[in-house]
Amino acid sequence: LLEKGAAYRCFCGSHRLESLRAEAAAQGRPPMYDRRCLHLSQQQIDEKLRVGEPYTIRFIAPNPADPGSADVAQFYDIVHESMRFRGPAGFDDAVLLKSDGLPTYHLANVVDDHFMRITHVLRGEEWLISTPKHRALFKAFGWPVPQYAHLPLLMNSDGSKLSKRNRDGPLQGYIDAGYLPSAVVNYTALLGWHPGSGDKELYELAELEQAFSLGGLSRSKSAVSRDRLDWLNKQHLQKAVSSDSAQSRDLAAIAASEIDQHVPGFSRLPDATDTALRTLRMCSDRLTFTRDLFDTAPYLFANPDLGTEEAEKTIAKVPLETRTHLLQAAIAQLKTMAGPDPASATGDEVASKRWSGFAKDMALAASASASSNSDTLAQKPVPKSHAMMMLRFALTGQSTGPKIPELLEFFDSRETISRLERAVQKIVAESLQ
């Protein structure tokens, strides 16, 4: 560039440059170097070099008013389309080489892009103002100018700019917090980009590779929303655990170690990973992270608390005189049938088929039992819904959760009977108070 006359040595020290900046600020104009050193004679330059005076190398920025330089200030951006810079902004004589011999970003960026054969530059829109400089540098070197796409900035929910200097949202932090990599990729792809058709939001990486196009980039700034990321993570987690893949078992192993915090030693059980995977699948529609599993369904790992308001709400609609009849009918049924083998469970469909008539039979048996003690009850058959409520109460102590057939399939008959008997004891004890 020096040989071409497209750059020059600047010997101005920091004191003079600071004075120029202060003067520009006082006059309300942007700071620009006054090109004092551009007009030094060769003799003056040689003398300064001889005595070892430090210098920088500045680029001679083209004048946008010059017809030959018009295309530097006016260009097409893939996101912002036609761009035109007026006035001096972006056309100061930028320092390319600092006095310590190190290149500045402007020089390193252009040289690096050229030798890496970059055809498209995608970067944050804060670099729009520097694009005329970079285009001018490419032209000064005689190199082809790449296409530019300046992307909208990411913002915090309060409207402030997301910044690595403030440690806003480092990527590893999301992974450490339990977000799945696929969910983070999905989420970040949708920040400032839209596929352009339909309302599809859930993408795997391979789908993004097919769907992505520069034409889908937006000019609007995007706010980083944890709520939306949480929703996407929930969807990706649900999809991952429902598959028979290495990832599903990896997630189950993580969940097993997290359950250890509540049930010490759980992860050391021979079937810990299998059990964790089954419970993840049962509860996946209510989980955002694997660590939510125990808090969402603690009854899958320990006896439920039947003394809470939540537990009482579960059976509020079941008449007091019917409750023990229903539980005892369930116990009797279980003792006469082969206990389900948890290892044989293959999903909701199998569980529904195996236990489809259990609650109905339980209700019929309870009606028969009650009829021998009460003419009133005999006239009103016990509804199946009451049987379902009592099963949910005894097995979980909660009003919502996995489907009853899934719960019956999950627990072996011995555990189910134990929980039913425990519930009977509680109801009987309360009736005697």
Coordinates of C-alpha atoms in Angstrom, one line a residue, residues 88-258:
P88 CA -17.2 11.8 6.5
A89 CA -18.5 8.9 8.5
G90 CA -16.4 5.7 7.9
F91 CA -13.8 7.6 5.7
D92 CA -11.2 8.7 8.3
D93 CA -7.6 7.7 7.5
A94 CA -7.7 4.5 9.5
V95 CA -4.5 3.3 11.2
L96 CA -3.5 -0.1 9.6
L97 CA -0.2 -0.8 11.5
K98 CA 0.4 0.4 15.0
S99 CA 3.6 1.9 16.2
D100 CA 4.6 -1.5 17.8
G101 CA 4.3 -3.2 14.4
L102 CA 1.1 -5.0 15.1
P103 CA -1.8 -4.7 12.6
T104 CA -5.1 -3.2 13.5
Y105 CA -8.4 -5.1 13.1
H106 CA -9.2 -3.3 9.9
L107 CA -6.1 -4.5 8.1
A108 CA -6.0 -8.0 9.6
N109 CA -9.7 -8.5 8.9
V110 CA -9.4 -7.7 5.2
V111 CA -6.1 -9.6 4.6
D112 CA -7.4 -12.6 6.5
D113 CA -10.7 -12.7 4.6
H114 CA -8.8 -12.5 1.2
F115 CA -6.3 -15.3 1.9
M116 CA -9.1 -17.5 3.3
R117 CA -11.1 -16.8 0.1
I118 CA -14.1 -15.5 2.0
T119 CA -17.0 -14.8 -0.4
H120 CA -19.6 -13.7 2.2
V121 CA -19.0 -11.8 5.4
L122 CA -21.8 -12.2 8.0
R123 CA -21.2 -10.0 11.1
G124 CA -23.0 -7.7 13.5
E125 CA -24.6 -4.5 12.3
E126 CA -22.3 -2.4 14.4
W127 CA -19.7 -3.1 11.7
L128 CA -21.8 -1.4 9.0
I129 CA -20.1 1.9 9.6
S130 CA -16.7 0.3 8.9
T131 CA -17.8 -1.4 5.7
P132 CA -16.8 1.5 3.4
K133 CA -13.2 1.3 4.9
H134 CA -13.0 -2.4 4.3
R135 CA -14.4 -2.2 0.8
A136 CA -11.9 0.6 0.1
L137 CA -9.0 -1.6 1.4
F138 CA -10.0 -4.6 -0.8
K139 CA -10.0 -2.3 -3.8
A140 CA -6.7 -0.7 -2.9
F141 CA -5.1 -4.2 -2.8
G142 CA -6.8 -5.0 -6.1
W143 CA -8.7 -7.9 -4.5
P144 CA -12.4 -9.0 -5.1
V145 CA -14.8 -7.5 -2.5
P146 CA -16.9 -10.1 -0.7
Q147 CA -20.6 -9.7 -0.2
Y148 CA -21.7 -8.4 3.2
A149 CA -24.7 -9.3 5.5
H150 CA -24.9 -7.3 8.7
L151 CA -26.9 -9.1 11.3
P152 CA -29.2 -7.6 13.9
L153 CA -27.8 -7.3 17.4
L154 CA -28.9 -9.6 20.2
M155 CA -30.5 -7.7 23.1
N156 CA -31.2 -8.5 26.8
S157 CA -34.8 -8.5 27.9
D158 CA -34.2 -5.0 29.3
G159 CA -33.2 -3.7 25.9
S160 CA -29.5 -3.5 26.6
K161 CA -27.0 -5.0 24.1
L162 CA -25.9 -8.6 24.7
S163 CA -22.1 -8.3 25.4
K164 CA -19.4 -10.8 26.1
R165 CA -17.6 -8.0 28.0
N166 CA -20.4 -8.1 30.5
R167 CA -20.5 -11.9 30.4
D168 CA -24.0 -11.9 29.0
G169 CA -25.0 -15.4 28.1
P170 CA -21.7 -17.2 27.3
L171 CA -22.7 -20.2 25.3
Q172 CA -21.1 -22.7 27.7
G173 CA -23.2 -21.2 30.5
Y174 CA -26.4 -22.5 28.8
I175 CA -25.0 -26.0 28.4
D176 CA -23.8 -26.0 32.0
A177 CA -27.3 -24.9 33.1
G178 CA -28.8 -28.1 31.5
Y179 CA -29.9 -26.8 28.1
L180 CA -29.5 -29.4 25.4
P181 CA -27.1 -28.4 22.6
S182 CA -29.8 -29.1 20.0
A183 CA -32.1 -26.7 21.7
V184 CA -29.5 -24.0 21.9
V185 CA -28.7 -24.4 18.2
N186 CA -32.4 -24.3 17.4
Y187 CA -32.9 -21.2 19.5
T188 CA -30.0 -19.2 18.3
A189 CA -30.8 -20.0 14.7
L190 CA -34.2 -18.3 15.2
L191 CA -32.7 -15.2 16.6
G192 CA -32.8 -12.8 13.6
W193 CA -33.8 -15.4 11.1
H194 CA -37.1 -17.0 9.9
P195 CA -37.6 -19.8 7.4
G196 CA -40.2 -17.7 5.7
S197 CA -43.1 -20.1 5.5
G198 CA -45.3 -21.8 8.1
D199 CA -45.1 -21.6 11.9
K200 CA -42.4 -24.4 12.4
E201 CA -40.2 -23.6 15.3
L202 CA -38.7 -27.0 16.2
Y203 CA -35.6 -27.8 14.2
E204 CA -32.8 -30.2 14.3
L205 CA -29.4 -29.2 12.9
A206 CA -29.9 -31.2 9.7
E207 CA -33.2 -29.5 9.1
L208 CA -31.7 -26.1 9.7
E209 CA -29.0 -26.9 7.1
Q210 CA -31.7 -27.5 4.6
A211 CA -34.0 -24.6 5.6
F212 CA -31.5 -21.8 6.1
S213 CA -31.0 -19.1 3.6
L214 CA -29.6 -15.6 3.8
G215 CA -32.9 -14.3 2.5
G216 CA -34.6 -15.2 5.8
L217 CA -32.4 -12.8 7.9
S218 CA -34.2 -10.0 9.6
R219 CA -33.2 -6.4 10.2
S220 CA -35.0 -6.3 13.6
K221 CA -33.0 -6.7 16.8
S222 CA -33.8 -9.9 18.7
A223 CA -34.3 -10.1 22.5
V224 CA -32.9 -13.2 24.2
S225 CA -35.9 -14.8 25.9
R226 CA -35.3 -17.6 28.4
D227 CA -39.0 -18.5 28.3
R228 CA -38.7 -19.3 24.6
L229 CA -35.5 -21.2 25.1
D230 CA -37.1 -23.2 28.0
W231 CA -40.0 -24.1 25.7
L232 CA -37.6 -25.3 23.0
N233 CA -35.5 -27.3 25.5
K234 CA -38.7 -29.0 26.7
Q235 CA -39.5 -30.0 23.2
H236 CA -36.0 -31.3 22.4
L237 CA -35.8 -33.2 25.7
Q238 CA -39.2 -34.8 25.0
K239 CA -38.1 -35.9 21.6
A240 CA -34.7 -37.1 22.7
V241 CA -35.9 -39.3 25.6
S242 CA -38.7 -40.9 23.4
S243 CA -36.1 -42.2 21.0
D244 CA -34.0 -45.4 21.3
S245 CA -30.7 -43.6 21.0
A246 CA -27.4 -43.2 22.8
Q247 CA -28.5 -39.7 23.7
S248 CA -31.6 -41.0 25.5
R249 CA -29.5 -43.2 27.7
D250 CA -27.0 -40.4 28.3
L251 CA -29.8 -38.2 29.5
A252 CA -31.1 -41.0 31.7
A253 CA -27.7 -41.4 33.2
I254 CA -27.6 -37.7 34.0
A255 CA -31.1 -37.9 35.5
A256 CA -30.0 -40.8 37.6
S257 CA -27.1 -38.9 39.1
E258 CA -29.4 -35.9 39.8

